[in-house]
C-alpha cells in the first residue's frame, strides 16, 4: 500500500515538473517575438531615420496606444540623433510634441514613464562609456579605440563620454530596447552596413533573437523598403526577397504642358512624385524629366511593385490633388506601358541599392 502511494506521488511529481517545463518553454517561445511595444519602437526608429514624418505621426499614436510611455519614446528619439543626425531627430521630436498635445486635447492620458536621467555625475565619463561598450560588445575596449579613435580622438571621446555614458546611463530604455532602436535606424539607411552588422551582433548580446531580427526585417520591408530589409536578412542569413515582383509595372508618361502653366505644373508634379515615393512602399519610382530643347515636353518614368499598387496609388489624396489641379495645364497625355526585355538584369540593378 505504501509503495502504491509512493508511486502515485512520484508520478504526480514527474507530471508536475513536465507541465512546468512545457509552460516555461511556451513562455520562452512567446518571448522570442517582438512585443507590440517593441514593434512600435522599431517602426518609430525606422521612420525617424528616413525622415518620413506623416507615417511617423501615425506610428507615434499607435505606440502610445500599445503602452509605450512618453519618456520611452522621447529617449528613443534622443538616442537616434547619434545615428541619423540632429535634423531628423529634432523633426521627430517636434512631431511627437504635436502628437502629445493633440492627444491631451482629446482627453487621452498617456503614461509618462520613468523619469529621464539628465545628469551623469561620473568622475570619468570616458571610462564609464568604455565599460558600457565592453558590456554591450563583450569585447575589451582599448583607449583610444584603434583606427578611427587614434586618427580622430575627439570622435572617440564623444562616442564613449556622450553616447555610451550620458545617453545609455538612463534606464528608461534597457540595453535590448536601445539596440532595437539602433538596428532599426541603421537598417533603414543605405550605406551603413558595417555599423548595422556590428549592432546586430551587439543586439544578440543583449538577448535579441534571430526570430526577432526576422520580424524587424519584415517591419522594415513593410514600412521602408524591400531593399533595406534585405540588408538585415543578408546579415542574419535569411533568404533575400526580390525587390521586384513578376507583375512589376513600368510606364512612361509623355506629357505636353501649356507654356503659361509650366512653372506651376512642375511644382505640383515634383511634390506629388516626392510624396508618392516616400509614403507608398510599393511605389518604386516616379522620376519626372523634361526635354532640354523643349521644357514643356515632360516625361515621367513610373515603376510600381505591381498593378494593385498602381490602382491604390491612383486613389491617394496626393495623386488626386495632382490630377485635379493640373488637368487644365495638360495639352496632351500619352501613357505607354513598358515590358522588360531582360528581367534578370533589372533585378541586378535593384541589388545595387542594397
JSON list of N, CA and C in Angstrom, two decimals, residues 299-347:
[
{"chain": "A", "resi": 299, "resn": "UNK", "atom": "N", "xyz": [8.49, 64.01, -69.44]},
{"chain": "A", "resi": 299, "resn": "UNK", "atom": "CA", "xyz": [8.49, 62.54, -69.47]},
{"chain": "A", "resi": 299, "resn": "UNK", "atom": "C", "xyz": [8.64, 62.04, -68.03]},
{"chain": "A", "resi": 300, "resn": "UNK", "atom": "N", "xyz": [7.83, 61.06, -67.68]},
{"chain": "A", "resi": 300, "resn": "UNK", "atom": "CA", "xyz": [7.88, 60.51, -66.32]},
{"chain": "A", "resi": 300, "resn": "UNK", "atom": "C", "xyz": [8.06, 59.00, -66.41]},
{"chain": "A", "resi": 301, "resn": "UNK", "atom": "N", "xyz": [9.12, 58.49, -65.79]},
{"chain": "A", "resi": 301, "resn": "UNK", "atom": "CA", "xyz": [9.30, 57.04, -65.65]},
{"chain": "A", "resi": 301, "resn": "UNK", "atom": "C", "xyz": [8.62, 56.63, -64.35]},
{"chain": "A", "resi": 302, "resn": "UNK", "atom": "N", "xyz": [7.65, 55.75, -64.45]},
{"chain": "A", "resi": 302, "resn": "UNK", "atom": "CA", "xyz": [6.90, 55.30, -63.27]},
{"chain": "A", "resi": 302, "resn": "UNK", "atom": "C", "xyz": [7.12, 53.80, -63.08]},
{"chain": "A", "resi": 303, "resn": "UNK", "atom": "N", "xyz": [7.41, 53.40, -61.85]},
{"chain": "A", "resi": 303, "resn": "UNK", "atom": "CA", "xyz": [7.60, 51.98, -61.54]},
{"chain": "A", "resi": 303, "resn": "UNK", "atom": "C", "xyz": [6.82, 51.64, -60.28]},
{"chain": "A", "resi": 304, "resn": "UNK", "atom": "N", "xyz": [5.97, 50.62, -60.40]},
{"chain": "A", "resi": 304, "resn": "UNK", "atom": "CA", "xyz": [5.15, 50.17, -59.28]},
{"chain": "A", "resi": 304, "resn": "UNK", "atom": "C", "xyz": [5.39, 48.68, -59.04]},
{"chain": "A", "resi": 305, "resn": "UNK", "atom": "N", "xyz": [5.36, 48.29, -57.77]},
{"chain": "A", "resi": 305, "resn": "UNK", "atom": "CA", "xyz": [5.65, 46.89, -57.43]},
{"chain": "A", "resi": 305, "resn": "UNK", "atom": "C", "xyz": [4.72, 45.93, -58.15]},
{"chain": "A", "resi": 306, "resn": "UNK", "atom": "N", "xyz": [3.47, 46.32, -58.33]},
{"chain": "A", "resi": 306, "resn": "UNK", "atom": "CA", "xyz": [2.50, 45.50, -59.05]},
{"chain": "A", "resi": 306, "resn": "UNK", "atom": "C", "xyz": [1.32, 46.38, -59.46]},
{"chain": "A", "resi": 307, "resn": "UNK", "atom": "N", "xyz": [0.40, 45.80, -60.20]},
{"chain": "A", "resi": 307, "resn": "UNK", "atom": "CA", "xyz": [-0.74, 46.57, -60.68]},
{"chain": "A", "resi": 307, "resn": "UNK", "atom": "C", "xyz": [-1.65, 47.01, -59.54]},
{"chain": "A", "resi": 308, "resn": "UNK", "atom": "N", "xyz": [-1.73, 46.20, -58.49]},
{"chain": "A", "resi": 308, "resn": "UNK", "atom": "CA", "xyz": [-2.56, 46.56, -57.33]},
{"chain": "A", "resi": 308, "resn": "UNK", "atom": "C", "xyz": [-2.02, 47.83, -56.66]},
{"chain": "A", "resi": 309, "resn": "UNK", "atom": "N", "xyz": [-0.69, 47.93, -56.59]},
{"chain": "A", "resi": 309, "resn": "UNK", "atom": "CA", "xyz": [-0.06, 49.13, -56.03]},
{"chain": "A", "resi": 309, "resn": "UNK", "atom": "C", "xyz": [-0.42, 50.36, -56.87]},
{"chain": "A", "resi": 310, "resn": "UNK", "atom": "N", "xyz": [-0.40, 50.19, -58.19]},
{"chain": "A", "resi": 310, "resn": "UNK", "atom": "CA", "xyz": [-0.74, 51.31, -59.07]},
{"chain": "A", "resi": 310, "resn": "UNK", "atom": "C", "xyz": [-2.18, 51.76, -58.85]},
{"chain": "A", "resi": 311, "resn": "UNK", "atom": "N", "xyz": [-3.09, 50.80, -58.77]},
{"chain": "A", "resi": 311, "resn": "UNK", "atom": "CA", "xyz": [-4.50, 51.14, -58.55]},
{"chain": "A", "resi": 311, "resn": "UNK", "atom": "C", "xyz": [-4.70, 51.84, -57.21]},
{"chain": "A", "resi": 312, "resn": "UNK", "atom": "N", "xyz": [-3.97, 51.39, -56.21]},
{"chain": "A", "resi": 312, "resn": "UNK", "atom": "CA", "xyz": [-4.03, 52.03, -54.89]},
{"chain": "A", "resi": 312, "resn": "UNK", "atom": "C", "xyz": [-3.47, 53.45, -54.96]},
{"chain": "A", "resi": 313, "resn": "UNK", "atom": "N", "xyz": [-2.40, 53.61, -55.72]},
{"chain": "A", "resi": 313, "resn": "UNK", "atom": "CA", "xyz": [-1.76, 54.93, -55.88]},
{"chain": "A", "resi": 313, "resn": "UNK", "atom": "C", "xyz": [-2.74, 55.94, -56.47]},
{"chain": "A", "resi": 314, "resn": "UNK", "atom": "N", "xyz": [-3.55, 55.50, -57.42]},
{"chain": "A", "resi": 314, "resn": "UNK", "atom": "CA", "xyz": [-4.50, 56.40, -58.08]},
{"chain": "A", "resi": 314, "resn": "UNK", "atom": "C", "xyz": [-5.54, 56.97, -57.11]},
{"chain": "A", "resi": 315, "resn": "UNK", "atom": "N", "xyz": [-5.75, 56.28, -55.99]},
{"chain": "A", "resi": 315, "resn": "UNK", "atom": "CA", "xyz": [-6.78, 56.71, -55.04]},
{"chain": "A", "resi": 315, "resn": "UNK", "atom": "C", "xyz": [-6.23, 57.58, -53.91]},
{"chain": "A", "resi": 316, "resn": "UNK", "atom": "N", "xyz": [-4.89, 57.76, -53.87]},
{"chain": "A", "resi": 316, "resn": "UNK", "atom": "CA", "xyz": [-4.30, 58.53, -52.77]},
{"chain": "A", "resi": 316, "resn": "UNK", "atom": "C", "xyz": [-4.65, 60.01, -52.89]},
{"chain": "A", "resi": 317, "resn": "UNK", "atom": "N", "xyz": [-4.72, 60.71, -51.75]},
{"chain": "A", "resi": 317, "resn": "UNK", "atom": "CA", "xyz": [-5.04, 62.15, -51.78]},
{"chain": "A", "resi": 317, "resn": "UNK", "atom": "C", "xyz": [-4.03, 62.96, -52.59]},
{"chain": "A", "resi": 318, "resn": "UNK", "atom": "N", "xyz": [-2.73, 62.60, -52.50]},
{"chain": "A", "resi": 318, "resn": "UNK", "atom": "CA", "xyz": [-1.73, 63.40, -53.22]},
{"chain": "A", "resi": 318, "resn": "UNK", "atom": "C", "xyz": [-1.84, 63.22, -54.73]},
{"chain": "A", "resi": 319, "resn": "UNK", "atom": "N", "xyz": [-2.18, 62.00, -55.20]},
{"chain": "A", "resi": 319, "resn": "UNK", "atom": "CA", "xyz": [-2.36, 61.84, -56.64]},
{"chain": "A", "resi": 319, "resn": "UNK", "atom": "C", "xyz": [-3.63, 62.54, -57.10]},
{"chain": "A", "resi": 320, "resn": "UNK", "atom": "N", "xyz": [-4.70, 62.42, -56.32]},
{"chain": "A", "resi": 320, "resn": "UNK", "atom": "CA", "xyz": [-5.95, 63.09, -56.69]},
{"chain": "A", "resi": 320, "resn": "UNK", "atom": "C", "xyz": [-5.78, 64.60, -56.77]},
{"chain": "A", "resi": 321, "resn": "UNK", "atom": "N", "xyz": [-4.97, 65.15, -55.84]},
{"chain": "A", "resi": 321, "resn": "UNK", "atom": "CA", "xyz": [-4.69, 66.59, -55.87]},
{"chain": "A", "resi": 321, "resn": "UNK", "atom": "C", "xyz": [-3.92, 66.94, -57.14]},
{"chain": "A", "resi": 322, "resn": "UNK", "atom": "N", "xyz": [-2.92, 66.14, -57.47]},
{"chain": "A", "resi": 322, "resn": "UNK", "atom": "CA", "xyz": [-2.14, 66.37, -58.70]},
{"chain": "A", "resi": 322, "resn": "UNK", "atom": "C", "xyz": [-3.04, 66.32, -59.93]},
{"chain": "A", "resi": 323, "resn": "UNK", "atom": "N", "xyz": [-3.89, 65.29, -60.00]},
{"chain": "A", "resi": 323, "resn": "UNK", "atom": "CA", "xyz": [-4.72, 65.08, -61.18]},
{"chain": "A", "resi": 323, "resn": "UNK", "atom": "C", "xyz": [-5.71, 66.22, -61.39]},
{"chain": "A", "resi": 324, "resn": "UNK", "atom": "N", "xyz": [-6.38, 66.62, -60.30]},
{"chain": "A", "resi": 324, "resn": "UNK", "atom": "CA", "xyz": [-7.42, 67.65, -60.45]},
{"chain": "A", "resi": 324, "resn": "UNK", "atom": "C", "xyz": [-6.84, 69.04, -60.69]},
{"chain": "A", "resi": 325, "resn": "UNK", "atom": "N", "xyz": [-5.72, 69.35, -60.06]},
{"chain": "A", "resi": 325, "resn": "UNK", "atom": "CA", "xyz": [-5.17, 70.71, -60.19]},
{"chain": "A", "resi": 325, "resn": "UNK", "atom": "C", "xyz": [-4.41, 70.92, -61.49]},
{"chain": "A", "resi": 326, "resn": "UNK", "atom": "N", "xyz": [-3.93, 69.85, -62.10]},
{"chain": "A", "resi": 326, "resn": "UNK", "atom": "CA", "xyz": [-3.13, 70.01, -63.34]},
{"chain": "A", "resi": 326, "resn": "UNK", "atom": "C", "xyz": [-3.92, 69.71, -64.61]},
{"chain": "A", "resi": 327, "resn": "UNK", "atom": "N", "xyz": [-5.18, 69.34, -64.46]},
{"chain": "A", "resi": 327, "resn": "UNK", "atom": "CA", "xyz": [-5.97, 68.94, -65.62]},
{"chain": "A", "resi": 327, "resn": "UNK", "atom": "C", "xyz": [-5.98, 70.03, -66.70]},
{"chain": "A", "resi": 328, "resn": "UNK", "atom": "N", "xyz": [-6.17, 71.28, -66.31]},
{"chain": "A", "resi": 328, "resn": "UNK", "atom": "CA", "xyz": [-6.25, 72.38, -67.27]},
{"chain": "A", "resi": 328, "resn": "UNK", "atom": "C", "xyz": [-4.88, 72.75, -67.84]},
{"chain": "A", "resi": 329, "resn": "UNK", "atom": "N", "xyz": [-3.79, 72.23, -67.22]},
{"chain": "A", "resi": 329, "resn": "UNK", "atom": "CA", "xyz": [-2.44, 72.59, -67.63]},
{"chain": "A", "resi": 329, "resn": "UNK", "atom": "C", "xyz": [-1.90, 71.69, -68.73]},
{"chain": "A", "resi": 330, "resn": "UNK", "atom": "N", "xyz": [-2.54, 70.52, -68.90]},
{"chain": "A", "resi": 330, "resn": "UNK", "atom": "CA", "xyz": [-2.03, 69.50, -69.81]},
{"chain": "A", "resi": 330, "resn": "UNK", "atom": "C", "xyz": [-2.62, 69.67, -71.21]},
{"chain": "A", "resi": 331, "resn": "UNK", "atom": "N", "xyz": [-1.73, 69.82, -72.20]},
{"chain": "A", "resi": 331, "resn": "UNK", "atom": "CA", "xyz": [-2.16, 69.92, -73.60]},
{"chain": "A", "resi": 331, "resn": "UNK", "atom": "C", "xyz": [-2.37, 68.54, -74.20]},
{"chain": "A", "resi": 332, "resn": "UNK", "atom": "N", "xyz": [-1.47, 67.60, -73.86]},
{"chain": "A", "resi": 332, "resn": "UNK", "atom": "CA", "xyz": [-1.61, 66.22, -74.36]},
{"chain": "A", "resi": 332, "resn": "UNK", "atom": "C", "xyz": [-0.99, 65.25, -73.36]},
{"chain": "A", "resi": 333, "resn": "UNK", "atom": "N", "xyz": [-1.49, 64.03, -73.38]},
{"chain": "A", "resi": 333, "resn": "UNK", "atom": "CA", "xyz": [-1.01, 62.99, -72.45]},
{"chain": "A", "resi": 333, "resn": "UNK", "atom": "C", "xyz": [-1.06, 61.64, -73.14]},
{"chain": "A", "resi": 334, "resn": "UNK", "atom": "N", "xyz": [0.05, 60.93, -73.06]},
{"chain": "A", "resi": 334, "resn": "UNK", "atom": "CA", "xyz": [0.12, 59.58, -73.61]},
{"chain": "A", "resi": 334, "resn": "UNK", "atom": "C", "xyz": [0.80, 58.67, -72.59]},
{"chain": "A", "resi": 335, "resn": "UNK", "atom": "N", "xyz": [0.12, 57.58, -72.23]},
{"chain": "A", "resi": 335, "resn": "UNK", "atom": "CA", "xyz": [0.66, 56.63, -71.26]},
{"chain": "A", "resi": 335, "resn": "UNK", "atom": "C", "xyz": [1.13, 55.39, -72.00]},
{"chain": "A", "resi": 336, "resn": "UNK", "atom": "N", "xyz": [2.40, 55.06, -71.84]},
{"chain": "A", "resi": 336, "resn": "UNK", "atom": "CA", "xyz": [2.99, 53.94, -72.56]},
{"chain": "A", "resi": 336, "resn": "UNK", "atom": "C", "xyz": [3.46, 52.89, -71.56]},
{"chain": "A", "resi": 337, "resn": "UNK", "atom": "N", "xyz": [2.77, 51.75, -71.51]},
{"chain": "A", "resi": 337, "resn": "UNK", "atom": "CA", "xyz": [3.18, 50.66, -70.64]},
{"chain": "A", "resi": 337, "resn": "UNK", "atom": "C", "xyz": [4.35, 49.91, -71.27]},
{"chain": "A", "resi": 338, "resn": "UNK", "atom": "N", "xyz": [5.36, 49.62, -70.45]},
{"chain": "A", "resi": 338, "resn": "UNK", "atom": "CA", "xyz": [6.59, 49.01, -70.94]},
{"chain": "A", "resi": 338, "resn": "UNK", "atom": "C", "xyz": [6.74, 47.59, -70.38]},
{"chain": "A", "resi": 339, "resn": "UNK", "atom": "N", "xyz": [7.50, 46.78, -71.08]},
{"chain": "A", "resi": 339, "resn": "UNK", "atom": "CA", "xyz": [7.82, 45.42, -70.63]},
{"chain": "A", "resi": 339, "resn": "UNK", "atom": "C", "xyz": [9.32, 45.22, -70.76]},
{"chain": "A", "resi": 340, "resn": "UNK", "atom": "N", "xyz": [9.93, 44.64, -69.73]},
{"chain": "A", "resi": 340, "resn": "UNK", "atom": "CA", "xyz": [11.38, 44.46, -69.72]},
{"chain": "A", "resi": 340, "resn": "UNK", "atom": "C", "xyz": [11.81, 43.37, -70.71]},
{"chain": "A", "resi": 341, "resn": "UNK", "atom": "N", "xyz": [12.89, 43.65, -71.45]},
{"chain": "A", "resi": 341, "resn": "UNK", "atom": "CA", "xyz": [13.48, 42.65, -72.32]},
{"chain": "A", "resi": 341, "resn": "UNK", "atom": "C", "xyz": [14.37, 41.68, -71.54]},
{"chain": "A", "resi": 342, "resn": "UNK", "atom": "N", "xyz": [14.80, 42.12, -70.35]},
{"chain": "A", "resi": 342, "resn": "UNK", "atom": "CA", "xyz": [15.77, 41.32, -69.58]},
{"chain": "A", "resi": 342, "resn": "UNK", "atom": "C", "xyz": [15.51, 41.52, -68.09]},
{"chain": "A", "resi": 343, "resn": "UNK", "atom": "N", "xyz": [14.54, 40.76, -67.56]},
{"chain": "A", "resi": 343, "resn": "UNK", "atom": "CA", "xyz": [14.16, 40.93, -66.16]},
{"chain": "A", "resi": 343, "resn": "UNK", "atom": "C", "xyz": [15.29, 40.55, -65.21]},
{"chain": "A", "resi": 344, "resn": "UNK", "atom": "N", "xyz": [16.13, 39.61, -65.62]},
{"chain": "A", "resi": 344, "resn": "UNK", "atom": "CA", "xyz": [17.24, 39.20, -64.74]},
{"chain": "A", "resi": 344, "resn": "UNK", "atom": "C", "xyz": [18.19, 40.38, -64.50]},
{"chain": "A", "resi": 345, "resn": "UNK", "atom": "N", "xyz": [18.52, 41.13, -65.56]},
{"chain": "A", "resi": 345, "resn": "UNK", "atom": "CA", "xyz": [19.40, 42.27, -65.41]},
{"chain": "A", "resi": 345, "resn": "UNK", "atom": "C", "xyz": [18.72, 43.36, -64.58]},
{"chain": "A", "resi": 346, "resn": "UNK", "atom": "N", "xyz": [17.40, 43.52, -64.75]},
{"chain": "A", "resi": 346, "resn": "UNK", "atom": "CA", "xyz": [16.69, 44.51, -63.96]},
{"chain": "A", "resi": 346, "resn": "UNK", "atom": "C", "xyz": [16.84, 44.22, -62.47]},
{"chain": "A", "resi": 347, "resn": "UNK", "atom": "N", "xyz": [16.78, 42.93, -62.09]},
{"chain": "A", "resi": 347, "resn": "UNK", "atom": "CA", "xyz": [16.97, 42.56, -60.68]},
{"chain": "A", "resi": 347, "resn": "UNK", "atom": "C", "xyz": [18.38, 42.92, -60.21]}
]
